[in-house]
Tab-separated table of C-alpha atoms in Angstrom:
chain	number	residue	atom	x	y	z
A	278	ASP	CA	-0.045	0.111	0.055
A	279	THR	CA	1.499	3.268	-1.054
A	280	GLY	CA	-0.980	5.512	0.652
A	281	VAL	CA	-0.679	7.558	4.063
A	282	SER	CA	-0.420	5.262	6.776
A	283	GLN	CA	-1.491	6.127	10.231
A	284	ASN	CA	-1.281	4.199	13.502
A	285	PRO	CA	-2.954	3.269	15.739
A	286	ARG	CA	-6.576	3.661	14.202
A	287	HIS	CA	-8.213	3.882	17.470
A	288	LYS	CA	-6.940	5.011	20.940
A	289	ILE	CA	-8.826	4.981	24.174
A	290	THR	CA	-6.900	6.831	27.064
A	291	LYS	CA	-7.762	8.131	30.326
A	292	ARG	CA	-7.840	11.904	31.038
A	293	GLY	CA	-4.435	13.105	32.013
A	294	GLN	CA	-2.481	10.487	30.186
A	295	ASN	CA	-0.019	11.127	27.241
A	296	VAL	CA	-0.661	9.801	23.776
A	297	THR	CA	1.361	9.615	20.530
A	298	PHE	CA	0.275	9.032	16.953
A	299	ARG	CA	2.453	7.957	14.034
A	300	CYS	CA	2.040	8.913	10.480
A	301	ASP	CA	4.124	7.559	7.327
A	302	PRO	CA	3.385	9.650	4.549
A	303	ILE	CA	3.376	8.746	0.689
A	304	SER	CA	7.437	8.278	0.178
A	305	GLU	CA	8.205	10.714	-2.332
A	306	HIS	CA	6.124	13.514	-0.712
A	307	ASN	CA	7.977	16.151	1.119
A	308	ARG	CA	5.106	17.943	2.722
A	309	LEU	CA	3.198	16.491	5.732
A	310	TYR	CA	0.157	17.974	7.560
A	311	TRP	CA	-1.832	17.137	10.599
A	312	TYR	CA	-5.517	17.959	10.965
A	313	ARG	CA	-8.219	17.473	13.644
A	314	GLN	CA	-11.805	16.518	12.687
A	315	THR	CA	-14.504	16.408	15.451
A	316	LEU	CA	-17.711	14.821	14.777
A	317	GLY	CA	-19.967	16.790	12.226
A	318	GLN	CA	-17.113	19.219	11.519
A	319	GLY	CA	-14.598	19.520	8.723
A	320	PRO	CA	-11.191	18.961	9.402
A	321	GLU	CA	-8.980	21.750	10.942
A	322	PHE	CA	-5.457	22.398	10.291
A	323	LEU	CA	-2.864	21.670	13.082
A	324	THR	CA	0.542	21.958	11.788
A	325	TYR	CA	2.638	21.438	8.431
A	326	PHE	CA	6.268	20.164	7.804
A	327	GLN	CA	8.279	20.585	4.802
A	328	ASN	CA	10.846	17.775	5.026
A	329	GLU	CA	11.853	17.789	8.794
A	330	ALA	CA	11.021	21.508	9.370
A	331	GLN	CA	7.764	22.415	11.122
A	332	LEU	CA	7.077	25.482	9.154
A	333	GLU	CA	3.705	26.248	10.493
A	334	LYS	CA	1.392	25.855	13.771
A	335	SER	CA	-2.200	26.512	14.285
A	336	ARG	CA	-3.511	28.208	17.131
A	337	LEU	CA	-5.385	25.282	17.784
A	338	LEU	CA	-2.145	23.517	18.699
A	339	SER	CA	-1.890	24.048	22.303
A	340	ASP	CA	1.424	23.671	24.411
A	341	ARG	CA	0.377	20.218	25.217
A	342	PHE	CA	0.476	19.289	21.877
A	343	SER	CA	3.767	18.609	20.086
A	344	ALA	CA	4.671	17.137	16.508
A	345	GLU	CA	7.794	16.035	15.144
A	346	ARG	CA	9.387	14.726	11.680
A	347	PRO	CA	12.904	14.049	12.641
A	348	LYS	CA	14.237	12.729	9.213
A	349	GLY	CA	11.641	14.173	6.974
A	350	SER	CA	9.968	10.801	6.559
A	351	PHE	CA	7.511	9.695	9.143
A	352	SER	CA	5.970	11.879	11.897
A	353	THR	CA	4.622	11.773	15.334
A	354	LEU	CA	1.987	13.788	17.135
A	355	GLU	CA	1.887	13.715	20.746
A	356	ILE	CA	-0.657	14.985	23.116
A	357	GLN	CA	0.376	15.609	26.886
A	358	ARG	CA	-2.280	15.502	29.737
A	359	THR	CA	-5.156	14.644	27.519
A	360	GLU	CA	-8.317	16.317	28.333
A	361	GLN	CA	-11.814	15.228	27.101
A	362	GLY	CA	-12.035	17.996	24.628
A	363	ASP	CA	-9.129	16.199	22.834
A	364	SER	CA	-11.278	13.532	21.685
A	365	ALA	CA	-11.495	13.708	17.849
A	366	MET	CA	-10.237	12.067	14.629
A	367	TYR	CA	-6.614	13.259	13.943
A	368	LEU	CA	-5.855	13.099	10.388
A	369	CYS	CA	-2.437	12.942	8.642
A	370	ALA	CA	-1.907	14.220	5.003
A	371	SER	CA	1.092	14.558	2.858
A	372	SER	CA	1.693	16.318	-0.722
A	373	SER	CA	4.373	16.977	-3.114
A	374	GLN	CA	5.525	20.509	-3.684
A	375	GLY	CA	4.186	20.701	-7.041
A	376	ALA	CA	5.333	22.308	-10.201
A	377	ILE	CA	3.146	25.573	-9.445
A	378	TRP	CA	3.259	26.542	-5.926
A	379	GLY	CA	0.408	25.134	-3.973
A	380	ASN	CA	-1.410	23.317	-6.695
A	381	THR	CA	-0.919	19.953	-5.621
A	382	GLU	CA	-3.637	17.848	-3.760
A	383	ALA	CA	-2.910	16.458	-0.242
A	384	PHE	CA	-3.636	12.664	0.388
A	385	PHE	CA	-4.921	11.767	3.490
A	386	GLY	CA	-4.517	8.712	5.830
A	387	GLN	CA	-7.462	7.036	7.347
A	388	GLY	CA	-6.999	8.682	10.646
A	389	THR	CA	-6.587	7.887	14.434
A	390	ARG	CA	-9.711	8.185	16.286
A	391	LEU	CA	-8.810	9.432	19.891
A	392	THR	CA	-11.335	8.989	22.716
A	393	VAL	CA	-10.563	10.447	26.010
A	394	VAL	CA	-12.422	9.050	29.116
B	69	ALA	CA	-8.220	34.520	6.421
B	70	GLN	CA	-10.138	32.273	4.225
B	71	SER	CA	-13.375	30.468	4.815
B	72	VAL	CA	-15.450	27.875	3.119
B	73	ALA	CA	-19.150	27.525	3.523
B	74	GLN	CA	-21.210	24.438	2.718
B	75	PRO	CA	-24.802	25.577	3.219
B	76	GLU	CA	-26.410	22.229	3.215
B	77	ASP	CA	-25.929	19.682	5.928
B	78	GLN	CA	-27.418	17.175	4.032
B	79	VAL	CA	-28.674	16.564	0.394
B	80	ASN	CA	-31.066	13.996	-0.578
B	81	VAL	CA	-31.387	12.641	-4.086
B	82	ALA	CA	-33.017	9.725	-5.767
B	83	GLU	CA	-30.609	7.340	-7.689
B	84	GLY	CA	-30.283	8.307	-11.435
B	85	ASN	CA	-30.962	11.982	-10.751
B	86	PRO	CA	-28.689	14.629	-11.140
B	87	LEU	CA	-27.143	16.024	-7.691
B	88	THR	CA	-25.580	19.299	-6.775
B	89	VAL	CA	-23.477	19.861	-3.549
B	90	LYS	CA	-22.986	23.610	-2.869
B	91	CYS	CA	-19.897	25.417	-1.859
B	92	THR	CA	-18.936	28.984	-1.394
B	93	TYR	CA	-15.598	30.445	-0.413
B	94	SER	CA	-13.793	33.484	0.743
B	95	VAL	CA	-10.311	34.015	0.026
B	96	SER	CA	-7.818	36.945	-0.536
B	97	GLY	CA	-6.518	36.842	-4.018
B	98	ASN	CA	-7.090	33.869	-6.365
B	99	PRO	CA	-8.109	30.339	-4.974
B	100	TYR	CA	-7.267	26.686	-5.364
B	101	LEU	CA	-10.245	24.862	-4.887
B	102	PHE	CA	-10.850	21.254	-4.054
B	103	TRP	CA	-13.318	18.669	-3.144
B	104	TYR	CA	-12.955	15.393	-1.017
B	105	VAL	CA	-15.190	12.760	-0.213
B	106	GLN	CA	-15.264	10.774	3.198
B	107	TYR	CA	-16.806	7.441	3.625
B	108	PRO	CA	-17.336	5.835	6.840
B	109	ASN	CA	-14.220	4.936	8.729
B	110	ARG	CA	-12.249	5.841	5.965
B	111	GLY	CA	-9.914	8.910	5.385
B	112	LEU	CA	-10.682	11.784	2.978
B	113	GLN	CA	-10.276	10.862	-0.678
B	114	PHE	CA	-9.377	13.587	-3.309
B	115	LEU	CA	-12.172	13.908	-5.797
B	116	LEU	CA	-11.093	16.962	-8.014
B	117	LYS	CA	-9.352	20.624	-7.815
B	118	TYR	CA	-9.685	23.745	-9.648
B	119	ILE	CA	-6.218	25.417	-10.166
B	120	THR	CA	-6.532	27.507	-13.334
B	121	GLY	CA	-8.192	27.365	-16.816
B	122	ASP	CA	-11.497	25.763	-17.621
B	123	ASN	CA	-13.989	26.685	-15.179
B	124	LEU	CA	-15.507	23.343	-15.401
B	125	VAL	CA	-13.325	20.551	-13.995
B	126	LYS	CA	-13.807	16.926	-13.921
B	127	GLY	CA	-12.756	14.428	-11.455
B	128	SER	CA	-13.041	10.805	-10.200
B	129	TYR	CA	-16.391	8.613	-10.209
B	130	GLY	CA	-18.183	10.965	-12.810
B	131	PHE	CA	-18.135	14.086	-10.540
B	132	GLU	CA	-17.587	17.504	-11.824
B	133	ALA	CA	-17.365	21.094	-10.301
B	134	GLU	CA	-17.758	24.485	-11.754
B	135	PHE	CA	-15.714	27.407	-10.599
B	136	ASN	CA	-17.562	30.645	-10.491
B	137	LYS	CA	-15.215	33.477	-9.598
B	138	SER	CA	-18.288	36.204	-9.550
B	139	GLN	CA	-20.430	34.171	-7.056
B	140	THR	CA	-17.083	32.834	-5.413
B	141	SER	CA	-18.662	29.374	-5.691
B	142	PHE	CA	-17.461	25.748	-6.770
B	143	HIS	CA	-20.543	23.670	-6.490
B	144	LEU	CA	-20.074	19.776	-6.874
B	145	LYS	CA	-22.180	18.127	-9.684
B	146	LYS	CA	-22.866	14.703	-11.096
B	147	PRO	CA	-25.439	13.792	-13.907
B	148	SER	CA	-26.615	10.849	-12.626
B	149	ALA	CA	-26.425	9.793	-8.901
B	150	LEU	CA	-25.503	6.295	-7.596
B	151	VAL	CA	-26.567	4.792	-4.156
B	152	SER	CA	-22.573	4.211	-3.689
B	153	ASP	CA	-22.222	8.035	-3.926
B	154	SER	CA	-23.603	8.395	-0.294
B	155	ALA	CA	-20.896	10.056	1.715
B	156	LEU	CA	-19.896	12.963	3.304
B	157	TYR	CA	-18.210	15.721	1.078
B	158	PHE	CA	-16.022	18.445	1.832
B	159	CYS	CA	-15.196	21.502	-0.029
B	160	ALA	CA	-11.731	23.018	0.535
B	161	VAL	CA	-9.901	26.215	-0.265
B	162	ARG	CA	-6.199	27.320	-0.535
B	163	PRO	CA	-5.035	30.923	-1.527
B	164	VAL	CA	-2.872	30.875	-4.450
B	165	GLY	CA	0.765	31.391	-3.333
B	166	ASN	CA	-0.165	30.082	0.178
B	167	ALA	CA	3.326	28.926	0.929
B	168	GLY	CA	2.226	26.161	3.284
B	169	ASN	CA	-0.401	24.686	1.156
B	170	MET	CA	-2.603	24.280	4.013
B	171	LEU	CA	-6.345	23.604	3.172
B	172	THR	CA	-9.399	25.258	5.033
B	173	PHE	CA	-12.338	22.904	4.902
B	174	GLY	CA	-15.990	23.640	4.961
B	175	GLY	CA	-18.177	21.867	7.286
B	176	GLY	CA	-19.235	19.179	5.030
B	177	THR	CA	-22.400	17.886	3.439
B	178	ARG	CA	-23.790	14.607	3.603
B	179	LEU	CA	-25.064	13.046	0.432
B	180	MET	CA	-27.930	10.556	0.675
B	181	VAL	CA	-28.659	8.816	-2.455
B	182	LYS	CA	-31.919	6.541	-2.226
B	183	PRO	CA	-32.607	3.618	-4.582
């Protein structure tokens, strides 16, 4: 499978625990994105990497959230001291840079569904 | 800041009839526009995009969308709906020249196609 892969698919955790999600993008894509999607809503941008550099973070990404892409390949998203409001689907996407700036589509993984109890 | 509005939470259509899912956007400058579809327990799947050129773009599974700059709209259409088209559809926008390529999504429209 050459698509975007996310693990785990589901995570149930107790409030206050830390969780970490992994995303493996399409291998030739240098851009990687994290989005959050709550029930009945569209995905909301969290953060973006170009290669290993984290170039933008949404204000939605509180200081309890951290993302890394250490070698410009896979990425991890960690949430510390989880809260019930963190319950959502966390989507990872990747894209190539494209011949014309910004004209390439992003390809999404199936997401990690987080439930904080 | 850019935004996307999908005014209908749900669209119901009979199989074989044409369908339209509406999308309007607000962005500074020119937009890149995208449609994605989400099936239950699946990730978002790319359907089509408008970058430049012909205002009518064709995409996967027989879908097409028409870019209307004056009305700032990018409605998704299909001439003949299938039951298998039932899913959640998202419109998304990105300003031309947006260095990060981040997408802003609408709230989604659930399409229900009845036999």
